[in-house]
Coordinates of C-alpha atoms and ligand atoms in Angstrom, one line a residue:
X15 CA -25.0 -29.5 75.2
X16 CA -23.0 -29.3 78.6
X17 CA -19.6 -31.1 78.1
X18 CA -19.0 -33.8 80.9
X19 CA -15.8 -34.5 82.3
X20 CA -14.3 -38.1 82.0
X21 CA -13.6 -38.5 85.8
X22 CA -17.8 -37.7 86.0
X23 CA -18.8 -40.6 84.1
X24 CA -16.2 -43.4 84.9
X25 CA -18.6 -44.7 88.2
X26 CA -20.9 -45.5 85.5
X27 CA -24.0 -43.3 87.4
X28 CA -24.7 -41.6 84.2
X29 CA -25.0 -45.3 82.0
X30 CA -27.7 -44.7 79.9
X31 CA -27.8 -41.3 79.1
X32 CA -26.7 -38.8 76.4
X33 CA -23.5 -37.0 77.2
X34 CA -21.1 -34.8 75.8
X35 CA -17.4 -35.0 76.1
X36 CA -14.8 -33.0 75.1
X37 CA -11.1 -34.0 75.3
X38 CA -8.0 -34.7 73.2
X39 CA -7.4 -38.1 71.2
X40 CA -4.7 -40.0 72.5
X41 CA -4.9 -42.9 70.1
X42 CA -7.4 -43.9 67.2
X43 CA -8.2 -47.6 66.6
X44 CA -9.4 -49.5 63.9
X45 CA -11.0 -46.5 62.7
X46 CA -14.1 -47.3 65.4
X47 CA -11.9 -46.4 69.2
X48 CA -10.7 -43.7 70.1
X49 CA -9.3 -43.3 74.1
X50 CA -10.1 -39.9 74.4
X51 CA -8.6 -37.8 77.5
X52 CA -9.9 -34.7 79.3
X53 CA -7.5 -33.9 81.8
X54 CA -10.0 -34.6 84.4
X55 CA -8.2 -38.0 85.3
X56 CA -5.3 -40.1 83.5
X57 CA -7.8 -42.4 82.5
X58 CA -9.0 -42.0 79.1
X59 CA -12.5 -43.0 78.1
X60 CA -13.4 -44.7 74.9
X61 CA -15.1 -43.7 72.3
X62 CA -16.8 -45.7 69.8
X63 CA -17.0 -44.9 66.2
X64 CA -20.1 -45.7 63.8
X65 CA -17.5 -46.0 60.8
X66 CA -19.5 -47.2 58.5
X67 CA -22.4 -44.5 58.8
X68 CA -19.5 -41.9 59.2
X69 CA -17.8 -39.8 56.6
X70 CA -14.4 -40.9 55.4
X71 CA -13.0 -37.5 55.3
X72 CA -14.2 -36.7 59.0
X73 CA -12.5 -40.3 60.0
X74 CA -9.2 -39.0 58.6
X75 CA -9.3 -36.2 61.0
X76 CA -9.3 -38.3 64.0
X77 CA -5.6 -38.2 64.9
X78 CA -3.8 -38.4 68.1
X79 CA -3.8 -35.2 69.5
X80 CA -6.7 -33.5 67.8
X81 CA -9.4 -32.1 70.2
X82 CA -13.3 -33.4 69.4
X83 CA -16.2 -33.4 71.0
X84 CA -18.3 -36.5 70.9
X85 CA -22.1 -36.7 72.0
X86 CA -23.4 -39.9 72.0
X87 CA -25.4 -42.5 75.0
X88 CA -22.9 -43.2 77.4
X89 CA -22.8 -47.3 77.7
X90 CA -21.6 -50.4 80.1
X91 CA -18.5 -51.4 78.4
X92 CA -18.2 -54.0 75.6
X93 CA -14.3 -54.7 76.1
X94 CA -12.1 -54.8 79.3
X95 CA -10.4 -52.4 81.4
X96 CA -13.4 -49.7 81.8
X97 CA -16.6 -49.9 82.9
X98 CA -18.3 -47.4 80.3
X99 CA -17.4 -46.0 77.3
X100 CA -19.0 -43.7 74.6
X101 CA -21.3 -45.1 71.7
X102 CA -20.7 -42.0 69.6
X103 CA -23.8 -40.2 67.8
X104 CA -21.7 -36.9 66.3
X105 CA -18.6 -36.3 66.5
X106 CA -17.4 -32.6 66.0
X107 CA -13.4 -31.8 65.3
X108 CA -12.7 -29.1 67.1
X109 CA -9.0 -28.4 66.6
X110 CA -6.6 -31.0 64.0
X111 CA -3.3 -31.8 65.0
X112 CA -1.3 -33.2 61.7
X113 CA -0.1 -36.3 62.4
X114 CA 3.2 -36.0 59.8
X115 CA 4.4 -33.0 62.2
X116 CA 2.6 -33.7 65.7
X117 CA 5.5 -34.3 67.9
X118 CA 3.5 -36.1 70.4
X119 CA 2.9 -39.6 68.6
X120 CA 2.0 -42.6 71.0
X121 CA 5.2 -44.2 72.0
X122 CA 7.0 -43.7 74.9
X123 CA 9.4 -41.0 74.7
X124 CA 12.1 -39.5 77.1
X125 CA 11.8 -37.0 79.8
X126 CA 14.4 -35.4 78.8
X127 CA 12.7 -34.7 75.0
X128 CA 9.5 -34.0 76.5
X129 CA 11.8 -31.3 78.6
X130 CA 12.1 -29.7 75.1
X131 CA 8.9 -29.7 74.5
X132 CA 7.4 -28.5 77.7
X133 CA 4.8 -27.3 76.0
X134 CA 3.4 -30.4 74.9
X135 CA 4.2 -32.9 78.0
X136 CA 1.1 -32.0 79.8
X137 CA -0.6 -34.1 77.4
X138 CA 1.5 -37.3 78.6
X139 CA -0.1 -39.7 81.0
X140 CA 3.0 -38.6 83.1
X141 CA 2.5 -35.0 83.1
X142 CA -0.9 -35.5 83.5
X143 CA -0.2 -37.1 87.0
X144 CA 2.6 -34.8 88.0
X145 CA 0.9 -31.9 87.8
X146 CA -2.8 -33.2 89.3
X147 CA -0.6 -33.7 92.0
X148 CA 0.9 -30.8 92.6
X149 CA -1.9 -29.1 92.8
X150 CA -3.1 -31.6 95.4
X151 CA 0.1 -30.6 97.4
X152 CA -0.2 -26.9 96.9
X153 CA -4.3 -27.4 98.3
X154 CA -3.8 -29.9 100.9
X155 CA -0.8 -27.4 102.1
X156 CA -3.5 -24.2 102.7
X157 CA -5.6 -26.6 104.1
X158 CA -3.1 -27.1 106.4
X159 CA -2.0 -23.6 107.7
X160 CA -5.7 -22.8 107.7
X161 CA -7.7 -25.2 109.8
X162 CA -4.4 -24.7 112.8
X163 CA -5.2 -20.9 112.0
X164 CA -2.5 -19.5 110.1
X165 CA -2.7 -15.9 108.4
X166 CA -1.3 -16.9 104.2
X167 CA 0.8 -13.7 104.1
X168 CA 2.4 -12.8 100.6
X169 CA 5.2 -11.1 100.8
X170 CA 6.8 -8.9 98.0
X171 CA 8.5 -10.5 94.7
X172 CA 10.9 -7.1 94.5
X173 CA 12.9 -6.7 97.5
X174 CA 15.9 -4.6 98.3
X175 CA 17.2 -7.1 100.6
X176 CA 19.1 -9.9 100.5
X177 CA 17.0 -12.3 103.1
X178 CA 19.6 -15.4 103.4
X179 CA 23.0 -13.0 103.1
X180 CA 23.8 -15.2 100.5
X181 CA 24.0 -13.2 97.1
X182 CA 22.5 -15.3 94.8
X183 CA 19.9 -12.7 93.7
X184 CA 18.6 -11.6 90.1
X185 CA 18.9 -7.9 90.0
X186 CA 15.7 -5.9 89.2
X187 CA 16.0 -3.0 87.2
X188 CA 14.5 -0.8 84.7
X189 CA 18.2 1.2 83.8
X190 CA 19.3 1.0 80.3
X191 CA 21.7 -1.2 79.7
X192 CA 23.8 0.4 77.2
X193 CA 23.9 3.6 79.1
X194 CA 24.0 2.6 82.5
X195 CA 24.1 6.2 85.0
X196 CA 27.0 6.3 87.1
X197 CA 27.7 8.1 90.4
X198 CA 30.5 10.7 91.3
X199 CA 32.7 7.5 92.5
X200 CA 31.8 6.1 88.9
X201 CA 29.3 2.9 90.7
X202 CA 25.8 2.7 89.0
X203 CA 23.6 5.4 90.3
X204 CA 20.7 3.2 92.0
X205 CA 19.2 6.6 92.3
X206 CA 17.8 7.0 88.8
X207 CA 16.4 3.5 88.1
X208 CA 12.9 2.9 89.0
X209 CA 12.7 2.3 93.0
X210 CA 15.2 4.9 93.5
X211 CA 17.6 2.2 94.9
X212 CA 18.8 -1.5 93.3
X213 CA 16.5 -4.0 94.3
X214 CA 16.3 -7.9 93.3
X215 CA 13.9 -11.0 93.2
X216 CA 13.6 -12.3 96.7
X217 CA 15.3 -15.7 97.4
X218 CA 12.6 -15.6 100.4
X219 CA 9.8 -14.6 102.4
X220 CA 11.1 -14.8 105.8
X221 CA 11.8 -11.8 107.1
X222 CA 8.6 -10.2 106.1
X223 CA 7.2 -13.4 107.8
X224 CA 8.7 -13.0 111.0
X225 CA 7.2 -8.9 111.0
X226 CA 3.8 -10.1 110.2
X227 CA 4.0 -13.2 112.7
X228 CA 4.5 -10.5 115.5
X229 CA 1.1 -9.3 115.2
X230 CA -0.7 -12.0 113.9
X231 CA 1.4 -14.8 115.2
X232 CA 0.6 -17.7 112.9
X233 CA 2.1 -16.8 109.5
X234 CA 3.1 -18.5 106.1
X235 CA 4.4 -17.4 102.9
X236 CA 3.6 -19.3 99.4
X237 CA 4.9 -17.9 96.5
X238 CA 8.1 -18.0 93.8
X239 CA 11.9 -17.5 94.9
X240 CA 14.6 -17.1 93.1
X241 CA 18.2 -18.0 93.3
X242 CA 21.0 -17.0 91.0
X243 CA 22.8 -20.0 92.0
X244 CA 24.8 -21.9 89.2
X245 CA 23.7 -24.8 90.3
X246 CA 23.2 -27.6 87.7
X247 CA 21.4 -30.5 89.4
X248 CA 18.2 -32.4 89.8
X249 CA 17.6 -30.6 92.8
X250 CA 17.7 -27.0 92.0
X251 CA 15.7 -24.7 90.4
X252 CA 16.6 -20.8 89.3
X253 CA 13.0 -20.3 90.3
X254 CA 10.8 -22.1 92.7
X255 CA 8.1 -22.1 94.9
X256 CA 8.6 -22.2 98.9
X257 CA 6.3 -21.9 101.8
X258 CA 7.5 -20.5 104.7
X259 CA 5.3 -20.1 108.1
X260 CA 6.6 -18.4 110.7
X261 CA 5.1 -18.7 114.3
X262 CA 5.3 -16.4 117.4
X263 CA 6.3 -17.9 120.7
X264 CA 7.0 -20.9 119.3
X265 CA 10.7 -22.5 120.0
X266 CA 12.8 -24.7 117.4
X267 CA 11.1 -28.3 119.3
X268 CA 7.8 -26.6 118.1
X269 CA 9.1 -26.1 114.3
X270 CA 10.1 -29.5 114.1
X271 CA 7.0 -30.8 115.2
X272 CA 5.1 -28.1 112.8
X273 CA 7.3 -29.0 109.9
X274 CA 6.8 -32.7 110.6
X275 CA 3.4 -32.5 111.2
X276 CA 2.7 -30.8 107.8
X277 CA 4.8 -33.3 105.8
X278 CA 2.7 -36.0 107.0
X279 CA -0.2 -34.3 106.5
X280 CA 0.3 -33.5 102.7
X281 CA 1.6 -36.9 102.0
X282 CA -1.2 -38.7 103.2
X283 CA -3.5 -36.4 102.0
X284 CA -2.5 -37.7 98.3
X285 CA -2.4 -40.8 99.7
X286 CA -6.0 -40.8 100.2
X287 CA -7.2 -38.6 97.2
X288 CA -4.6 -39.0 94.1
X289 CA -4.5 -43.3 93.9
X290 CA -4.8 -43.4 90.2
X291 CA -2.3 -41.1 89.5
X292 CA -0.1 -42.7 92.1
X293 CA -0.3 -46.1 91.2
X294 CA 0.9 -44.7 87.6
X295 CA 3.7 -42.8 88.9
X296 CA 4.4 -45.8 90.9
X297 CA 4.5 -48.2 88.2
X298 CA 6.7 -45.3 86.1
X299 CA 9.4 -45.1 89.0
X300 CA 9.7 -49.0 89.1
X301 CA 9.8 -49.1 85.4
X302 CA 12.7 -46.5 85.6
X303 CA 14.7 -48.0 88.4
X304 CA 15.0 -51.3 86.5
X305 CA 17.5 -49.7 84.3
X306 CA 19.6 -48.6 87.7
X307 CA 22.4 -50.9 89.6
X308 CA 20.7 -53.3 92.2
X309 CA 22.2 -50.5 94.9
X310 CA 20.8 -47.3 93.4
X311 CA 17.4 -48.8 93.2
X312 CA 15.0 -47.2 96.0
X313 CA 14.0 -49.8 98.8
X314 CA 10.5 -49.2 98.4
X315 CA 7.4 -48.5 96.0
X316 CA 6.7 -45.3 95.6
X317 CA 3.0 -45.6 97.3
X318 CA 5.0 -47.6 100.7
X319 CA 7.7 -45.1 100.8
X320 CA 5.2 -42.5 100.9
X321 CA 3.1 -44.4 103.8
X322 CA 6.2 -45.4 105.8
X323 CA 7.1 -41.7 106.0
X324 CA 3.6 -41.1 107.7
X325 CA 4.1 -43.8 110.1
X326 CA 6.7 -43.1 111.6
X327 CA 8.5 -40.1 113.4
X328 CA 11.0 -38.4 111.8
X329 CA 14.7 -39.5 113.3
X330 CA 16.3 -36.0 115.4
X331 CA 19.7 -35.7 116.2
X332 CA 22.2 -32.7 116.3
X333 CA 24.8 -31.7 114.3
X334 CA 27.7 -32.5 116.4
X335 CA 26.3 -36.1 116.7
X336 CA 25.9 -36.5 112.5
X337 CA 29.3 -35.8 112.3
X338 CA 30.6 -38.5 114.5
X339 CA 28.2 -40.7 112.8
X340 CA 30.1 -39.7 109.2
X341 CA 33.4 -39.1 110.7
X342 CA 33.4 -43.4 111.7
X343 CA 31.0 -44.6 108.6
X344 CA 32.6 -46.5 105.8
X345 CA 32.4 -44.7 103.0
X346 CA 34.3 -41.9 104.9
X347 CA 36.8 -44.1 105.8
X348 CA 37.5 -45.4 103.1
X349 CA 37.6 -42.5 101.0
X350 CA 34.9 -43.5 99.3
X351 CA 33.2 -39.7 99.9
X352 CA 33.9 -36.8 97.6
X353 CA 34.3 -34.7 100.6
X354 CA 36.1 -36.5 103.5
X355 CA 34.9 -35.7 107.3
X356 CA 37.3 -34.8 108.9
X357 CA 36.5 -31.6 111.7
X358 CA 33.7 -30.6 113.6
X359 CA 32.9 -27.3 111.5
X360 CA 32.4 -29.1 107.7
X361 CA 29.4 -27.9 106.2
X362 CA 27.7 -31.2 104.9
X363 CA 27.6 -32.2 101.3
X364 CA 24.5 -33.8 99.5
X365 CA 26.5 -37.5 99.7
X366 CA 26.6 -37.4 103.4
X367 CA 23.0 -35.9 104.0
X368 CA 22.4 -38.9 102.0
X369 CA 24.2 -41.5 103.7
X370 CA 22.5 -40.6 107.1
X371 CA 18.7 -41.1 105.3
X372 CA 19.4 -43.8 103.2
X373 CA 21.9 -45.7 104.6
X374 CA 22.2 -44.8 108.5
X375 CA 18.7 -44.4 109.4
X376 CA 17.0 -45.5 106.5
X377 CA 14.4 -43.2 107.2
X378 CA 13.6 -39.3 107.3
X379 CA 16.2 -36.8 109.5
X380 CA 16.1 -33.8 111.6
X381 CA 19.3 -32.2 111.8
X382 CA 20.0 -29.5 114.6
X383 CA 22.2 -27.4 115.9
X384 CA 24.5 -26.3 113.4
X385 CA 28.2 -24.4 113.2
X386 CA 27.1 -20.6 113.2
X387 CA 29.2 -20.4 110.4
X388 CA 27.2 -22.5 108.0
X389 CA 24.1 -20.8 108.6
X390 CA 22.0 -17.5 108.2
X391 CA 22.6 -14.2 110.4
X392 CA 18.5 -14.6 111.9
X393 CA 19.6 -17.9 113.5
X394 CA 19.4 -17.8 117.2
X395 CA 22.8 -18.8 118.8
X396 CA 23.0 -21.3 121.3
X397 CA 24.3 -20.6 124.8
X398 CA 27.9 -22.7 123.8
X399 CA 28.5 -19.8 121.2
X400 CA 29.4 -22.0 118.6
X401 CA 26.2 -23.3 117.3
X402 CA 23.1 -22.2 116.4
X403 CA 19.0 -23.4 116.5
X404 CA 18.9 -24.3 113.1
X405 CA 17.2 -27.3 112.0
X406 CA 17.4 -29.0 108.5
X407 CA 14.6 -32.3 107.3
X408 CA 16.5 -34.1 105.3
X409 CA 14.4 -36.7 103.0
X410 CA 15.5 -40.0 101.0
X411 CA 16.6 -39.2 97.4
X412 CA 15.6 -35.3 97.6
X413 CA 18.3 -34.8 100.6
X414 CA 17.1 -31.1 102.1
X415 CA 13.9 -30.5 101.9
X416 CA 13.1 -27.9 104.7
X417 CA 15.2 -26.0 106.3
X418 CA 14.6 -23.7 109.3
X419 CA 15.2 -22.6 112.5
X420 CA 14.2 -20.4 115.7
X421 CA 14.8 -16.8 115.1
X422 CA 17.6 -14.8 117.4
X423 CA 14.9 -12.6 119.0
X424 CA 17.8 -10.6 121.1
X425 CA 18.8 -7.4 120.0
X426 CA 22.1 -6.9 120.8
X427 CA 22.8 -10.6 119.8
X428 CA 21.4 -10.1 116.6
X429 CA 23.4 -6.9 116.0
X430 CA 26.8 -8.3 116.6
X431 CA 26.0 -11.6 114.6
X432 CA 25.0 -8.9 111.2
X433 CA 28.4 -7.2 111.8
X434 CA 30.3 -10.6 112.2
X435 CA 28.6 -11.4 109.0
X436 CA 28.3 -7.9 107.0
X437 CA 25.3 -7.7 106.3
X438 CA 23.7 -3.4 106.3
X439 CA 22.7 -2.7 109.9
X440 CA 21.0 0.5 108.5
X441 CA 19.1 -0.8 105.7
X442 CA 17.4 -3.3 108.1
X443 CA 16.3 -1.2 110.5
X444 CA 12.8 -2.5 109.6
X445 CA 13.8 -5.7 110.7
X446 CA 16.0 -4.7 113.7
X447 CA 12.5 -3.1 115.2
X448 CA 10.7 -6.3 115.8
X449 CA 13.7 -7.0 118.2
X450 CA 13.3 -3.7 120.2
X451 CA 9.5 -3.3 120.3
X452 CA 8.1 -6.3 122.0
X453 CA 10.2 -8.5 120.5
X454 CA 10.0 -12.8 121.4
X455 CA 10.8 -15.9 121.0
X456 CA 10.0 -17.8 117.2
X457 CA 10.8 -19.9 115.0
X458 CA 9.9 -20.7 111.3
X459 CA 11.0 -22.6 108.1
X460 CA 11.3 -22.7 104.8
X461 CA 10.1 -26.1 103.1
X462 CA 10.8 -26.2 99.0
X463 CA 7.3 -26.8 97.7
X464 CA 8.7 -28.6 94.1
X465 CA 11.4 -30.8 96.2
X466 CA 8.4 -32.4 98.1
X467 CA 6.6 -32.8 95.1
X468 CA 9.3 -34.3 93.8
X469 CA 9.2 -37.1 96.6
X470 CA 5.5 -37.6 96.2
X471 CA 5.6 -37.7 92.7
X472 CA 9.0 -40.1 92.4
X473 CA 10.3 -38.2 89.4
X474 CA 14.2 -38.1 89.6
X475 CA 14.2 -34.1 88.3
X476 CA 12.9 -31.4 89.8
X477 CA 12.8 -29.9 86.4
X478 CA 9.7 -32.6 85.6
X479 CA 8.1 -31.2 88.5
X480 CA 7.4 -27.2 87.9
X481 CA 5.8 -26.6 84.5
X482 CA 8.8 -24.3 83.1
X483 CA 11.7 -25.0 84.9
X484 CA 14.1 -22.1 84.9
X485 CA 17.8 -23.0 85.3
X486 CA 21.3 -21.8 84.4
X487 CA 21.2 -21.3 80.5
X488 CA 17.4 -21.9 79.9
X489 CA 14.0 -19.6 80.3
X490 CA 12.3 -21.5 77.3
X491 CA 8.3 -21.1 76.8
Ligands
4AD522 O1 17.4 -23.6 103.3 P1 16.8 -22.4 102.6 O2 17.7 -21.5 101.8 O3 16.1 -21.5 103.7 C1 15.5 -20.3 103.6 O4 15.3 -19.7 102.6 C2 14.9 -19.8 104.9 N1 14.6 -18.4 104.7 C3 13.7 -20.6 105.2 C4 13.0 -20.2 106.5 O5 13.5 -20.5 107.6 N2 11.9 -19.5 106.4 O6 15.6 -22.8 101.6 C5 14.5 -23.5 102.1 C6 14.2 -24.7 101.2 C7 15.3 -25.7 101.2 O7 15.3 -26.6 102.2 C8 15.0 -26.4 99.8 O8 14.0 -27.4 100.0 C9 14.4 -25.3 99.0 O9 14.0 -24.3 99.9 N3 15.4 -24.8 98.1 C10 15.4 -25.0 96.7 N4 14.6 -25.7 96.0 C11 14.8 -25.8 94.6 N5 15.8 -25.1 94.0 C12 16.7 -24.3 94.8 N6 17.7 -23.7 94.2 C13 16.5 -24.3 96.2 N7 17.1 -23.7 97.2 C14 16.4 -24.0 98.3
MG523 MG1 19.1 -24.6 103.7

């Protein structure tokens, strides 16, 4: 018989008829209820147990965690809470789970243990959630890009390039460690490892992007990054996933509105289609912020905070003007930041990104019109020479979320700004050519797909938010 999944039968349609379910046990009453769970929902559905007519040693078997498969007529509910459950006829054990070493047993447990056993934690109610959702995200994103028309371009995993100038990159190679080849000046010899030359994993799409978006002119990336950062917080990832469209003739005003656009589009698309899971992770944050100071504690439920960032636009102001606004605030003033304000110039720290959302404005920010010297080479300078079309969203509790801006589209501009910032003329002659053949105005922008799940989701780490989180001293399972 055809299994049916839990989320199938909870409207109650099939009442009446013999079904099939499959799923893992998540608890075992009384010997006669178990609240079996599929994966198809959080909700479990239960199953009732003919104990008497059933055999003791087949009872013993039903622990939490085993998989069965239970056929039986599907009934209206006898208890609360559910509308149906299961009046079991057979009741097949598909896969025991012993409950002296399970690790799983039915109490609550920490994120951070369930971190160490990643392998386990999609079998939580929390889990469960997080990652329906993210899925949700990742789908309602390509739904997106594709009813306004955009071309989901994947760009290469090995590059040779270095896309932000930064040099966070894992090197790729296939040289022998032990015996690395050198060159006459006694440097690695690049020549004789697998591509010829060294290569990395890419810490972004864009500028394969911006050549595809001058043909097609719609584009988006969606795919892993990496950063050999050594950053240690609960908003950074070694690897993680970003989605980066790119649009021809398009100016930075039109990136904001794209990027805002999209946000709200995603959010309230799990609005309207992930409510149980929601509600859960709602109740889960609220639950967790009782143990924070009065002050810490987020203003709003997660399912309002999520609602309130649809309804209303996104607050946009420059650079120039943040700082005035940080320079004069209290906590500056006081001393009260890690990093005082005290120049035009100061690239801004998580604390103050955070005091302009959560304290200032109370509400999501478009920053513009940075210090060249903060940001990227590709970033198209502004006629005042000091500041460029950048644009950072900055979002309550995540602090960055997107960042982006419109691309310098002049040649000789963009020239001068690689020397200024040393970064190999000749090896990005590739990219140099959009500017000289029919080159144009555009603008793009990288959004940081597990940071906006984050903010859907409410969880506090981005590493309960990617299924195996990589970070600086860990690539477990
Ligand atoms: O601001 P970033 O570095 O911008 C770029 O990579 C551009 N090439 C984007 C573009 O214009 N096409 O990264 C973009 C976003 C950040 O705003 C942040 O949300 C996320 O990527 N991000 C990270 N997320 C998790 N862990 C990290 N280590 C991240 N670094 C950046
Ligand atoms: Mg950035």
């Amino acid at each position: 018989m055809k299994r049916t999944k839990i989320i199938d039968l909870l409207d109650g349609q099939l009442i009446g008829q013999t079904v099939n379910l499959k799923g893992w046990v998540r608890t075992f009453r009384n010997n006669q209820f178990i609240a079996l769970n599929d994966g198809s929902c959080l909700s479990n559905l239960q199953v009732v147990v003919d104990y008497e007519n059933t055999e003791e040693s087949l009872l013993k078997r039903i622990t939490t965690g085993a998989a069965i498969s239970a056929t039986g007529l599907l009934i209206e509910s006898q208890g609360r809470g559910q509308k149906v459950e299961l009046k079991a006829e057979s009741i097949e054990i598909l896969g025991d789970a012993d409950p002296e070493k399970y690790p799983l047993q039915p109490k609550k447990h920490s994120l951070e243990f369930l971190r160490e056993i990643a392998h386990l934690r999609f079998r939580t109610n929390t889990f469960g959630a997080v990652f329906r959702i993210r899925h949700g995200v990742a789908f309602a994103i390509h739904q997106f890009f594709h009813e306004r028309g955009f071309v989901y371009l994947h760009s290469p995993i090995i590059t040779g390039s270095d896309a932000e100038g930064a040099g966070e990159m894992f090197q790729v190679s296939t040289l022998n460690l032990d015996n690395v080849p050198k060159n006459e000046q006694g440097n690695v010899d690049f020549k004789k490892d697998f591509f010829g030359k060294a290569t990395n994993l890419t810490v972004s799409g864009q500028l394969e992007a911006e050549l595809a978006a001058l043909a097609l002119g719609q584009v988006y990336t969606f795919g892993p990054t990496f950063r050999a950062e050594n950053s240690n917080t609960s908003r950074h990832l070694a690897e993680f996933w970003m989605i980066e469209p790119e649009v021809a003739f398009a100016d930075l005003n039109d990136d904001m509105d794209l990027a805002e656009d999209m946000l709200k589009y995603v959010m309230k698309y799990i609005l309207d289609h992930y409510q149980e899971d929601l509600n859960f992770l709602e109740q889960r944050l609220a639950d967790e912020e009782k143990t924070k100071p009065q002050n810490e504690r987020s203003p709003l439920p997660l399912k309002e905070k999520l609602l309130f960032c649809v309804d209303n636009d996104f607050e946009r102001l420059s650079y120039t003007e943040a700082i005035n606004i940080l320079k004069n605030c209290k906590p500056n003033k006081k001393g009260q930041f890690q990093y005082i304000i005290e120049d035009w110039g100061a690239d801004l720290q998580s604390e103050h990104e955070r005091y302009l959302v959560e304290k200032h404005f109370n509400k999501p920010v478009i920053l513009t019109d940075y210090p060249k010297n903060i940001k990227a080479f590709y970033m198209k300078v502004n006629e005042d020479g000091k500041t460029v079309r950048a644009m950072d969203i900055l979002f309550p509790g995540i602090g960055e979320i997107v960042g982006g801006s419109q691309r310098e589209e002049r040649y000789e501009v963009l020239v001068e700004r690689m020397k200024e910032m040393h970064i190999p003329e000749e090896e990005m002659y590739w990219y140099l050519d959009t500017r000289k053949y029919g080159t144009c105005p555009h603008a793009g922008f990288g959004l940081g797909f597990e940071r906006l799940v984050q903010f859907i989701t409410g969880m506090t780490n981005i590493r309960d938010v990617i299924p195996f989180p990589r970070f600086p001293g860990n690539a477990a399972f």
